[in-house]
mmCIF file of C-alpha atoms and ligand atoms in Angstrom:
data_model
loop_
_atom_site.group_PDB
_atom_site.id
_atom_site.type_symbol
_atom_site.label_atom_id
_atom_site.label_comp_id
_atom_site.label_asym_id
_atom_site.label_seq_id
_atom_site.Cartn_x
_atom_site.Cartn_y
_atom_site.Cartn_z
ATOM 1 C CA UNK A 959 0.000 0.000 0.000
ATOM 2 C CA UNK A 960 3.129 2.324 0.927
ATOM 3 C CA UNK A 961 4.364 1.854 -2.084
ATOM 4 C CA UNK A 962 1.146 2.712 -4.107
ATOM 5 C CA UNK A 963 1.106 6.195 -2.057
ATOM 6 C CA UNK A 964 4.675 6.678 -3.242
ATOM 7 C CA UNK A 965 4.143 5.941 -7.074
ATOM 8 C CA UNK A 966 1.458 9.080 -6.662
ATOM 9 C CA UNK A 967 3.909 11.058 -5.131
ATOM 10 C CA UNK A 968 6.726 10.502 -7.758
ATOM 11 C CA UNK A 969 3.147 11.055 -10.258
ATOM 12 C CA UNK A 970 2.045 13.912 -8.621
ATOM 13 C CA UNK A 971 5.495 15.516 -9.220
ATOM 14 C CA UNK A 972 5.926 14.662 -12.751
ATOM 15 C CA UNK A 973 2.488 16.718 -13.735
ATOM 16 C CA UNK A 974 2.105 19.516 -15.579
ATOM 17 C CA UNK A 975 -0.877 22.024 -16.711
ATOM 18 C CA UNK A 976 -0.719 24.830 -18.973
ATOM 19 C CA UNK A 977 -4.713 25.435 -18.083
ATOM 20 C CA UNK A 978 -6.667 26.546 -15.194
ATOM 21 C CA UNK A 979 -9.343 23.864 -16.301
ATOM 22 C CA UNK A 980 -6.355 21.101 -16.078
ATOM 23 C CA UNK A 981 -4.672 22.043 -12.455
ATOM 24 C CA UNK A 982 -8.560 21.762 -11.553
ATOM 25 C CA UNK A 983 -8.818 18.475 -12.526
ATOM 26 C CA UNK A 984 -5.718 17.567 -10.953
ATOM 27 C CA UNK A 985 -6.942 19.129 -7.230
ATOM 28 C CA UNK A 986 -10.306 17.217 -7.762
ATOM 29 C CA UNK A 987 -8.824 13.790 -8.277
ATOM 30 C CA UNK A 988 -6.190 13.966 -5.739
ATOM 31 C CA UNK A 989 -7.302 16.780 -2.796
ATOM 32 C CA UNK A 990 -11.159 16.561 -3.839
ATOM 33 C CA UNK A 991 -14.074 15.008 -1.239
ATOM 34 C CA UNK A 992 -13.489 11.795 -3.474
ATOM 35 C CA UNK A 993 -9.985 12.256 -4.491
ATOM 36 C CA UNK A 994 -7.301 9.797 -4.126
ATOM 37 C CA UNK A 995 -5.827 11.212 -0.853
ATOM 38 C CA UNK A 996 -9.111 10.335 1.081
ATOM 39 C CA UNK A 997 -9.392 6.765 -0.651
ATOM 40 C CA UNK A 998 -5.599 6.432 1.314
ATOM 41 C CA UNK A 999 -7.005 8.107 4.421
ATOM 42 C CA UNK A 1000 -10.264 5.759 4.682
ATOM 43 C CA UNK A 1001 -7.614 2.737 3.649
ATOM 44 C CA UNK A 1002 -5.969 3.535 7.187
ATOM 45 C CA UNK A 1003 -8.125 1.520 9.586
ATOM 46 C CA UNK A 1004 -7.023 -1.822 7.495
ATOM 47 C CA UNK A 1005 -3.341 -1.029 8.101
ATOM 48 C CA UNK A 1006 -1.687 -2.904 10.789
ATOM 49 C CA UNK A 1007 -0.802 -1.212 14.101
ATOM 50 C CA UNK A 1008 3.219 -1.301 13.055
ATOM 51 C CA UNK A 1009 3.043 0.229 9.820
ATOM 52 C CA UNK A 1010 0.780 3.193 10.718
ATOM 53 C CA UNK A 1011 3.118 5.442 11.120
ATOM 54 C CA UNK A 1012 4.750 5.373 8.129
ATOM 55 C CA UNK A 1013 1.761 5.346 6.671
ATOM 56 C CA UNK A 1014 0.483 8.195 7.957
ATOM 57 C CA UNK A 1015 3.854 9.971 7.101
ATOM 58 C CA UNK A 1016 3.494 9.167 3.313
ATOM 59 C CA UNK A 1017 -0.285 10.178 2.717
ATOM 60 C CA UNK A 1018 0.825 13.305 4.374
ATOM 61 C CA UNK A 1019 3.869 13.650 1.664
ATOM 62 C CA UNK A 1020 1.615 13.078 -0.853
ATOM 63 C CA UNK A 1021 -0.778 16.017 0.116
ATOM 64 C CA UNK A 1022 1.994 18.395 0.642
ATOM 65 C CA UNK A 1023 3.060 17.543 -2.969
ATOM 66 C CA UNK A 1024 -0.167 17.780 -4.430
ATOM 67 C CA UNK A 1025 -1.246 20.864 -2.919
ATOM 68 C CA UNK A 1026 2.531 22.487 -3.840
ATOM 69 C CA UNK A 1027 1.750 21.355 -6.969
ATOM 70 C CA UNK A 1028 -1.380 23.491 -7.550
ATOM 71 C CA UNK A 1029 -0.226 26.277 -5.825
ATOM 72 C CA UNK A 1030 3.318 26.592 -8.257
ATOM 73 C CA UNK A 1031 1.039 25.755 -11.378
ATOM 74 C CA UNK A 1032 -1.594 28.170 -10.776
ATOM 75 C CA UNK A 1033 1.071 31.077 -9.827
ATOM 76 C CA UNK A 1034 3.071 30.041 -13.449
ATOM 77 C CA UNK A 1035 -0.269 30.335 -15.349
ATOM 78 C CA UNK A 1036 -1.014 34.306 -13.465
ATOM 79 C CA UNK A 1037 2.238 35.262 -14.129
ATOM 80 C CA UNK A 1038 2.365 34.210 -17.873
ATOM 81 C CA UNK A 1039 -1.327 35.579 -18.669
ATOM 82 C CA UNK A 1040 -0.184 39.462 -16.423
ATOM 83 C CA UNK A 1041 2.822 39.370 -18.242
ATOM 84 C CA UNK A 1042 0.913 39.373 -21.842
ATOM 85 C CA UNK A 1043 -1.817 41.808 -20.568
ATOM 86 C CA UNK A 1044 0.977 44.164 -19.063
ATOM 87 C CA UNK A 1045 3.284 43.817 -22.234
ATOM 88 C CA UNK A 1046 1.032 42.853 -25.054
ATOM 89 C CA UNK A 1047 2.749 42.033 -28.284
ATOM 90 C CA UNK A 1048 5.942 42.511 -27.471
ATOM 91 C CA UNK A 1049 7.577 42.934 -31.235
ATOM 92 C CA UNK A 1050 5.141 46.164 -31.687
ATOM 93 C CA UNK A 1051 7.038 49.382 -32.362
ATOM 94 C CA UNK A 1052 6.964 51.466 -29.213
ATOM 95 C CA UNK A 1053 4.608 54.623 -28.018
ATOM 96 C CA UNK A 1054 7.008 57.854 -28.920
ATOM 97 C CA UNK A 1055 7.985 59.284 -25.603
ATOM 98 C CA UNK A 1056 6.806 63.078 -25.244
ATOM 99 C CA UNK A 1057 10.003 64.975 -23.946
ATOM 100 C CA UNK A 1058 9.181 67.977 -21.347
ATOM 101 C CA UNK A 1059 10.728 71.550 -22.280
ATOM 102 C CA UNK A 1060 12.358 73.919 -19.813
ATOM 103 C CA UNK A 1061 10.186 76.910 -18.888
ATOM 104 C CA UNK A 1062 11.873 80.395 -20.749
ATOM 105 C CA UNK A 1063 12.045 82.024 -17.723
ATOM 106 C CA UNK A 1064 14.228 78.706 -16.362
ATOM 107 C CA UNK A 1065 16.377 78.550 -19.266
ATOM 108 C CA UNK A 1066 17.041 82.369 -19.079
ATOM 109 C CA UNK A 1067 17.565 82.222 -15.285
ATOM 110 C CA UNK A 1068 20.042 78.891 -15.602
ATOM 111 C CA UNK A 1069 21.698 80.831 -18.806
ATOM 112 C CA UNK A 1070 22.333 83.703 -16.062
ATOM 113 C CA UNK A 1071 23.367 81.561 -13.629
ATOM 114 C CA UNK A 1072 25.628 79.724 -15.782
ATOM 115 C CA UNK A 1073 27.471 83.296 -17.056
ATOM 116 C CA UNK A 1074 28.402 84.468 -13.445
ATOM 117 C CA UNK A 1075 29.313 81.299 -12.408
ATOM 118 C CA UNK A 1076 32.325 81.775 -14.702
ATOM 119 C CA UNK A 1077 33.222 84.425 -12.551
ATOM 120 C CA UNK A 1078 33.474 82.760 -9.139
ATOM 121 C CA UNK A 1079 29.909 84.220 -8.406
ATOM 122 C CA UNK A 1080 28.033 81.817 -6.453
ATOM 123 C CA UNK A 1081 24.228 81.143 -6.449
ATOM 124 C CA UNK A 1082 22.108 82.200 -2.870
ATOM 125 C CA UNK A 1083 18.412 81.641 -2.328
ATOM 126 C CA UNK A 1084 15.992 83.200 0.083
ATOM 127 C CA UNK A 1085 12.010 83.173 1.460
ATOM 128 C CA UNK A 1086 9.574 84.369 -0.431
ATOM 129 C CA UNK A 1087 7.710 85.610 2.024
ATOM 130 C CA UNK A 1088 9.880 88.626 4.151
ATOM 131 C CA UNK A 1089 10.163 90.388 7.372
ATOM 132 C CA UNK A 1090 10.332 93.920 7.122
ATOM 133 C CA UNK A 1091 13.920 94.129 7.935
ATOM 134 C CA UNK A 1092 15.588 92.031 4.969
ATOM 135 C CA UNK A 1093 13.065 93.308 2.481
ATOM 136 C CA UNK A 1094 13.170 97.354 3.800
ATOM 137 C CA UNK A 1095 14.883 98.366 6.868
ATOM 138 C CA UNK A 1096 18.406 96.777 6.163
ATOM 139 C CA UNK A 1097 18.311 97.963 2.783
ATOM 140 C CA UNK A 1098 18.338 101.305 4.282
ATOM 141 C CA UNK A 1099 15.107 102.140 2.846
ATOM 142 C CA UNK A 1100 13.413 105.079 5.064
ATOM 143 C CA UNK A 1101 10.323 104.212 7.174
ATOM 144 C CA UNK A 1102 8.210 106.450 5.002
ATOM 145 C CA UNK A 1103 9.877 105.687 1.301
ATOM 146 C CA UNK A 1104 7.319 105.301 -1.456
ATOM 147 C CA UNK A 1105 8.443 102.001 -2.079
ATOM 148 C CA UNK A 1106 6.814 100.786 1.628
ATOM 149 C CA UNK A 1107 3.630 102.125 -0.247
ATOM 150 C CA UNK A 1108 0.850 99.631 0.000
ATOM 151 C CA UNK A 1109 -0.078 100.216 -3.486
ATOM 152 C CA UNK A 1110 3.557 98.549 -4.238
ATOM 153 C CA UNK A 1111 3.885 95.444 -1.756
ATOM 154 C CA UNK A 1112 1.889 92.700 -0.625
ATOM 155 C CA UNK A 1113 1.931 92.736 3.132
ATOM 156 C CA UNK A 1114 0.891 89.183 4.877
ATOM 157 C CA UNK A 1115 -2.489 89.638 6.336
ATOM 158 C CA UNK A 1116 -2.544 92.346 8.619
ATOM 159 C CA UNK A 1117 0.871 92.019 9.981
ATOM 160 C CA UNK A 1118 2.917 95.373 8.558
ATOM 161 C CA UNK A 1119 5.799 93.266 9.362
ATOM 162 C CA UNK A 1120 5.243 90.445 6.763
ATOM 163 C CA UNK A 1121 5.292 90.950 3.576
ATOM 164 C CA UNK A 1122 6.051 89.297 -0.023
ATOM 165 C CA UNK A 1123 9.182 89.835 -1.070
ATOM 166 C CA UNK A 1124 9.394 93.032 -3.680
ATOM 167 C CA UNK A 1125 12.616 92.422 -5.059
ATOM 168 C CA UNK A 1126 15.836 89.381 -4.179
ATOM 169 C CA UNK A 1127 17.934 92.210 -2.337
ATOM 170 C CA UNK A 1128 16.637 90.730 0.868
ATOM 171 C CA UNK A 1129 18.595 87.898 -0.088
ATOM 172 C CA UNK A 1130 21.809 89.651 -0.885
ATOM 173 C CA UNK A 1131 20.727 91.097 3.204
ATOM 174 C CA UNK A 1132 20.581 87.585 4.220
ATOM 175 C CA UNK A 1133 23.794 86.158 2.763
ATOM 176 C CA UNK A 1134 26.002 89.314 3.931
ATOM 177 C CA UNK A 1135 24.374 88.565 7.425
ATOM 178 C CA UNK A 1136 25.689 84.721 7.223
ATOM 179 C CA UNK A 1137 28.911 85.392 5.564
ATOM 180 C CA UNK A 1138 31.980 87.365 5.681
ATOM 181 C CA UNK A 1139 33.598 89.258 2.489
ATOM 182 C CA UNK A 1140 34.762 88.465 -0.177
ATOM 183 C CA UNK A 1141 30.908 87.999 -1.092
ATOM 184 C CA UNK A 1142 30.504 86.997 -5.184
ATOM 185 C CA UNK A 1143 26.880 85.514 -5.256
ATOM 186 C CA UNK A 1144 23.794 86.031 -7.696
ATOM 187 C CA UNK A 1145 20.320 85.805 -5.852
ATOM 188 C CA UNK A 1146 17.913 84.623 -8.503
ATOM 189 C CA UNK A 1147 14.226 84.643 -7.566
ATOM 190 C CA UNK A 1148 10.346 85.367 -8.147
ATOM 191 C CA UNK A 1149 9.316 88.920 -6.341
ATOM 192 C CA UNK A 1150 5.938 90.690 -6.004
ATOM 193 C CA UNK A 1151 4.772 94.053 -6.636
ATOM 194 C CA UNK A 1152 0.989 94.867 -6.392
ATOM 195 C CA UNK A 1153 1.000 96.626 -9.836
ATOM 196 C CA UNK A 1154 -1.963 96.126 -12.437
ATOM 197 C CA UNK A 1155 -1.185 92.791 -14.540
ATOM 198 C CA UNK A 1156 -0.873 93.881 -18.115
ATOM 199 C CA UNK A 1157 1.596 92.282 -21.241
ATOM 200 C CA UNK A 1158 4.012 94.310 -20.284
ATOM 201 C CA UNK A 1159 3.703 93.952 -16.447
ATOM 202 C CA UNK A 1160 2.552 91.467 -13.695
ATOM 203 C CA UNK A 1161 1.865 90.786 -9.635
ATOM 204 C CA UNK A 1162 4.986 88.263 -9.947
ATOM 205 C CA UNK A 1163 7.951 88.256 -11.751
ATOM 206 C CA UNK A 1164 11.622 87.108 -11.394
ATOM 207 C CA UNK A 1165 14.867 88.681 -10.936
ATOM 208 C CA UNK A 1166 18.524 88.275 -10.505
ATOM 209 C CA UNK A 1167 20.192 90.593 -7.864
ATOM 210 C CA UNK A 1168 24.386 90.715 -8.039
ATOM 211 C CA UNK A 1169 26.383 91.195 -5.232
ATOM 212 C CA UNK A 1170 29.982 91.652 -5.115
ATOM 213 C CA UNK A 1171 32.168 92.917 -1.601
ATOM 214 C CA UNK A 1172 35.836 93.056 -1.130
ATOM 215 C CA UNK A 1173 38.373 95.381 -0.218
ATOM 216 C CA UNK A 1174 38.692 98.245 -3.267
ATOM 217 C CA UNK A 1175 35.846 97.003 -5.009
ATOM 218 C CA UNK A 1176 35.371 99.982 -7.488
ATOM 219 C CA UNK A 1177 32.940 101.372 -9.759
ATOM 220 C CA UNK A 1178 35.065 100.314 -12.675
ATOM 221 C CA UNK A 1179 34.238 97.275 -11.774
ATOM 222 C CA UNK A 1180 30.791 97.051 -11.727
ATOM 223 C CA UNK A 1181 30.642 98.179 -15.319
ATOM 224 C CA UNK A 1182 33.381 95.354 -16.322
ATOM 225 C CA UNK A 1183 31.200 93.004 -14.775
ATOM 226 C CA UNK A 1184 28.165 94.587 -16.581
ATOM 227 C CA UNK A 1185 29.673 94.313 -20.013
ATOM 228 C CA UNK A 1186 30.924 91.029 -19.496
ATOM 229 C CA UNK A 1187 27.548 89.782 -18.858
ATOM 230 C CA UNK A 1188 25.588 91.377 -21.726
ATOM 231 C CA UNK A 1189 28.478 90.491 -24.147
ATOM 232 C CA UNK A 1190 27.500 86.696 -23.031
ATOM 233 C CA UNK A 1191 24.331 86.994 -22.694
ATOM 234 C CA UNK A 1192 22.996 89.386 -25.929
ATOM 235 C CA UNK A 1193 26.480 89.861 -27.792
ATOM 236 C CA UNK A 1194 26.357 93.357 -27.321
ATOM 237 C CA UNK A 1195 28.863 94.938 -25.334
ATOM 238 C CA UNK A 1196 28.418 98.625 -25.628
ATOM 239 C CA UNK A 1197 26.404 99.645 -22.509
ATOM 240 C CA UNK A 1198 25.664 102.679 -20.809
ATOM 241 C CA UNK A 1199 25.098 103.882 -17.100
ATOM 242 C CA UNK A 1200 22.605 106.769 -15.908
ATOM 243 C CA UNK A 1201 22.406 108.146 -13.168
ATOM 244 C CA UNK A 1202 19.704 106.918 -10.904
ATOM 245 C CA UNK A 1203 18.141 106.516 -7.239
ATOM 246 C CA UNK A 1204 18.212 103.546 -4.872
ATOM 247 C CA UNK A 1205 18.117 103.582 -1.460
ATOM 248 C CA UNK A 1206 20.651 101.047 -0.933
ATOM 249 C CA UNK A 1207 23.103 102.251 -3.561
ATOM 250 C CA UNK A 1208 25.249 105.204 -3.882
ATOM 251 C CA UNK A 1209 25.658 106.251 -6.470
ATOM 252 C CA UNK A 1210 23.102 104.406 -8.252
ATOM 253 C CA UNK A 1211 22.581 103.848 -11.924
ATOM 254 C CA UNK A 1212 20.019 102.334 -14.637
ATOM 255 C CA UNK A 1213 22.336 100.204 -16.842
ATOM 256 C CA UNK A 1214 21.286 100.134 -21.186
ATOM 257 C CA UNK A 1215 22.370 98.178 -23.349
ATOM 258 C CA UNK A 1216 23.110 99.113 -27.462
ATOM 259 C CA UNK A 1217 20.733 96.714 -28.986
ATOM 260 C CA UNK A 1218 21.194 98.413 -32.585
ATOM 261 C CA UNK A 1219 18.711 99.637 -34.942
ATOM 262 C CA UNK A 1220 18.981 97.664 -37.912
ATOM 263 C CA UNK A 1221 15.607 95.815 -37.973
ATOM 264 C CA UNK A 1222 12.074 96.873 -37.312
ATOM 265 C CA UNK A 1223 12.017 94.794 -34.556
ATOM 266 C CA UNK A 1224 14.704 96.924 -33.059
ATOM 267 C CA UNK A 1225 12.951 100.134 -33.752
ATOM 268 C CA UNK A 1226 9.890 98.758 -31.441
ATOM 269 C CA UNK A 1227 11.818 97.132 -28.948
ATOM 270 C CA UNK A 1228 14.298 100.220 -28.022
ATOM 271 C CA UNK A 1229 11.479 102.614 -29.053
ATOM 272 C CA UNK A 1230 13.435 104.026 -31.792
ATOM 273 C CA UNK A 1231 16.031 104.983 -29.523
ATOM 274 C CA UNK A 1232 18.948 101.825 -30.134
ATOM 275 C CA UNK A 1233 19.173 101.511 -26.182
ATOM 276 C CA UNK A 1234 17.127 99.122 -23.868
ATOM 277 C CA UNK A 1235 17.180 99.189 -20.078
ATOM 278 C CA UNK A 1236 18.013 95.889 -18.493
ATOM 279 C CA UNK A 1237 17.960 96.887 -14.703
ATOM 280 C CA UNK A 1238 19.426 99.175 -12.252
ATOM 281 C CA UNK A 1239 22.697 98.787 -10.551
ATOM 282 C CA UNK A 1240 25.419 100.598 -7.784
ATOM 283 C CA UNK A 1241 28.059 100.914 -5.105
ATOM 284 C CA UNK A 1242 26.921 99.256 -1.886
ATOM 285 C CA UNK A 1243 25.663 101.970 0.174
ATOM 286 C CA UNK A 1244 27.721 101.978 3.669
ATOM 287 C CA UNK A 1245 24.868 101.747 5.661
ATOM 288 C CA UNK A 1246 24.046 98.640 3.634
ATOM 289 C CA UNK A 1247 27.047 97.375 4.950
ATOM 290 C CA UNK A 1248 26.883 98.341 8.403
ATOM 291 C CA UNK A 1249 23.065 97.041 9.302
ATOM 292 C CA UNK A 1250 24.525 93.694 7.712
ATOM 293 C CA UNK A 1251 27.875 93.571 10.037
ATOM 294 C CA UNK A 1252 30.362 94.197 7.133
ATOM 295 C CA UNK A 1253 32.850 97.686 8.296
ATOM 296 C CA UNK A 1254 32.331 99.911 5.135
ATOM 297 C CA UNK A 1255 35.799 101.537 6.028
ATOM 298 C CA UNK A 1256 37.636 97.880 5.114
ATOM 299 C CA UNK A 1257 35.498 96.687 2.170
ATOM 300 C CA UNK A 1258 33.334 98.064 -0.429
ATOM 301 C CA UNK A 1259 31.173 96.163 -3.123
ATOM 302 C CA UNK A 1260 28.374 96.739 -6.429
ATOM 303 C CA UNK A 1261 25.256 95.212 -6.420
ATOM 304 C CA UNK A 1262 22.715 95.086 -9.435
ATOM 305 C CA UNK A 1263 19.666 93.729 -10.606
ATOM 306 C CA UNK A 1264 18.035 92.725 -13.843
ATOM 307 C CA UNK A 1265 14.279 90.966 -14.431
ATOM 308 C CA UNK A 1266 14.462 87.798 -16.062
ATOM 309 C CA UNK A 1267 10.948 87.899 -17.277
ATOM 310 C CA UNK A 1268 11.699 91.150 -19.554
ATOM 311 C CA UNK A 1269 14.943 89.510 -21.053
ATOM 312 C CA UNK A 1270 13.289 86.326 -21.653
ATOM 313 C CA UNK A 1271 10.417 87.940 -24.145
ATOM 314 C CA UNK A 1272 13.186 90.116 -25.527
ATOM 315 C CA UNK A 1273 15.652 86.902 -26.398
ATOM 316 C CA UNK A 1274 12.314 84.669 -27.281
ATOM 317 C CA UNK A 1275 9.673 87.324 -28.604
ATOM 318 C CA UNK A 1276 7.474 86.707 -26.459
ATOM 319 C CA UNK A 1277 4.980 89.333 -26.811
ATOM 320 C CA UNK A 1278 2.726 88.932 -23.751
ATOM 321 C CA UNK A 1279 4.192 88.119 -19.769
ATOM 322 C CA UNK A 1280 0.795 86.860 -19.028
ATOM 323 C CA UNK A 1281 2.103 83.770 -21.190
ATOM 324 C CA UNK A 1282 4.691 82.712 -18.307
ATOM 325 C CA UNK A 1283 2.433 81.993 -15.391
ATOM 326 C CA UNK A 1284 -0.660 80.343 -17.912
ATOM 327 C CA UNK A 1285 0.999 77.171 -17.751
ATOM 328 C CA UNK A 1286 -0.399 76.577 -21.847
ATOM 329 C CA UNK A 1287 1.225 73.825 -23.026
ATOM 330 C CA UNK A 1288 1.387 75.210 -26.821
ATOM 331 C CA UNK A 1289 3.096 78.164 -25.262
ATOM 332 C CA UNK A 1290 5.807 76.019 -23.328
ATOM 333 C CA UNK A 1291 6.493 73.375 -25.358
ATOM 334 C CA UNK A 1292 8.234 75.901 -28.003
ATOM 335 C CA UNK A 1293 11.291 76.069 -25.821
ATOM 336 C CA UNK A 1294 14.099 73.588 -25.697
ATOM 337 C CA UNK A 1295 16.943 73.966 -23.828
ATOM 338 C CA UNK A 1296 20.171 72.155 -23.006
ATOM 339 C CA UNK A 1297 20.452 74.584 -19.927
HETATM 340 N N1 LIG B 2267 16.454 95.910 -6.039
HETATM 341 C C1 LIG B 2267 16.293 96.767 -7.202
HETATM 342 C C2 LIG B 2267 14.896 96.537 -7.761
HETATM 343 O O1 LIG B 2267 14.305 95.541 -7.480
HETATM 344 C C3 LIG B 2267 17.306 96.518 -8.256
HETATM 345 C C4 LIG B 2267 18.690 96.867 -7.825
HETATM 346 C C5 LIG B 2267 19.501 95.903 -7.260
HETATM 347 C C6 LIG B 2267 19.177 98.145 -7.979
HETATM 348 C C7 LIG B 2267 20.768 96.221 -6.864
HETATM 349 C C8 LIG B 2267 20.455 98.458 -7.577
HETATM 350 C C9 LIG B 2267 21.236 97.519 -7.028
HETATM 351 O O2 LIG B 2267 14.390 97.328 -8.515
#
């Protein structure tokens, strides 16, 4: 009888299905109310007293292997039928993949980035939202200066001392607070002005602020620095400086660049004049440099700041800022960069 157990077993082992019908079948005859495994179980009374336990042993090995058996066949037959529903046919030519583009305003900010890092100038980033004294105070802006002006910044709830950040100085206030001269770093960033949104203007838009201290850091300098960057970043190197206001530089200056006047284009962009305003620039003033623990007698530096959004439409022609922040994907996907 043993040995009629064990000639299942070795059976049992040697089967196969490639059907869920078949490994049905299979369970019925052997682990079924009437399958062969109970047949051995009701034999057991008949066996004598000595051989029981063996007995008992090898109808138990053959119900381990038959219900191994189902279990491995039925997992095969899953796996075989996901894997075709997950893969389908698998010599079909592939689904094109749909590569993202970088956003203009990234690609002009990374092409920025990428020009002053040339230079040794490093890359510092800051909270959007500000406390009066990185945003204002430090920056030696006057409790009563127009710029405070509600109509210009977006205070945080009622708190006067909250506020979104109008422009990426505060980081320049931040980094000079954590580190000691000599300071090369570029503070890209998004700022907010409450100003009427318009193509040429918006509520949000992005900047890069420059800041350079040292000891003899000169004016010269700052216009070096200038030219070097519009050279890379327009090919024009003929620039110009006026005279301007800023309550945290002294003296202070609007920086043009010579875009030319050969095409219409030109004429529209520089409104017939040949010169375009990038962003305003300066010498550190000392009490800059003082509220942010750097002695103005030992070191002196430039700061300046451009808006990315303006420089983007002007390299892209992109007519309308409204276009940046409208996430369209017909607008976006226009741009490729490797930057
Ligand atoms: N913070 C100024 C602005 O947002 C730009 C600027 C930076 C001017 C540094 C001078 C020096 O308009």
């Amino acid at each position: 009888m043993i040995d009629k157990i064990k000639e299942q077993i070795s059976e049992v082992n040697a089967f196969t299905a490639d059907s869920l019908d078949a490994i049905e079948t299979f369970r019925i005859k052997y682990l079924g109310k009437k399958g062969i495994l109970n047949d051995f179980f009701a034999e057991f009374k008949n066996v004598p007293n000595e051989q029981k336990k063996e007995f008992g042993q090898t109808i138990n090995e053959l119900k381990q292997a038959a219900t191994l058996k189902v279990e491995t066949l039925k997992e095969v037959l899953e796996n075989s039928q996901s894997t075709e529903q997950v893969y389908g046919d698998l010599t079909r030519p592939g689904n094109p993949i749909v590569l993202g583009s970088r956003h203009p305003i990234s690609i002009v900010k990374n092409q920025i980035i990428d020009i002053f890092s040339r230079i040794g100038f490093n890359v510092s980033e800051g909270p959007e939202i500000e406390d009066d004294w990185h945003n204002f105070t430090a920056l030696n802006l006057p409790e009563y200066h127009p710029a405070r002006d509600m109509q210009d910044t977006f205070f945080v709830q009622t708190n006067p001392d909250i506020l979104l950040r109008t422009h990426t100085s505060s980081v320049q206030v931040r980094y000079m607070e954590n580190n000691k001269p000599p300071i090369r770093t570029i503070s890209p960033g998004r700022v907010y002005r409450n100003e009427a949104i318009s193509a040429r203007s918006h509520c949000f838009f992005h900047q890069v602020e420059g800041l350079y201290i040292d000891k003899d850091v000169s004016f010269a300098d700052l216009k070096q620095t200038l030219q070097y960057f519009t050279t890379e970043l327009f090919g024009k190197s003929k620039i110009r400086l006026r005279p301007s206001y800023f309550p945290f530089t002294e003296p202070s200056a609007e920086v043009d660049v010579y875009w030319g006047l050969e095409t219409e284009a030109d004429y529209r962009i520089t409104k017939g004049t040949g010169w375009l305003e990038i962003g305003g620039c300066g010498m550190v003033d000392p009490n800059v440099l003082t509220n942010c623990g750097i002695d103005p007698n030992k070191y002196s530096g430039f700061a300046f700041g451009v808006g990315i959004d303006r420089i983007a439409m002007l390299l892209h022609q992109i007519t309308d800022i409204r276009l940046m922040s409208e996430n369209d994907v017909r607008f976006l996907e226009q741009f490729k960069s490797a930057l």
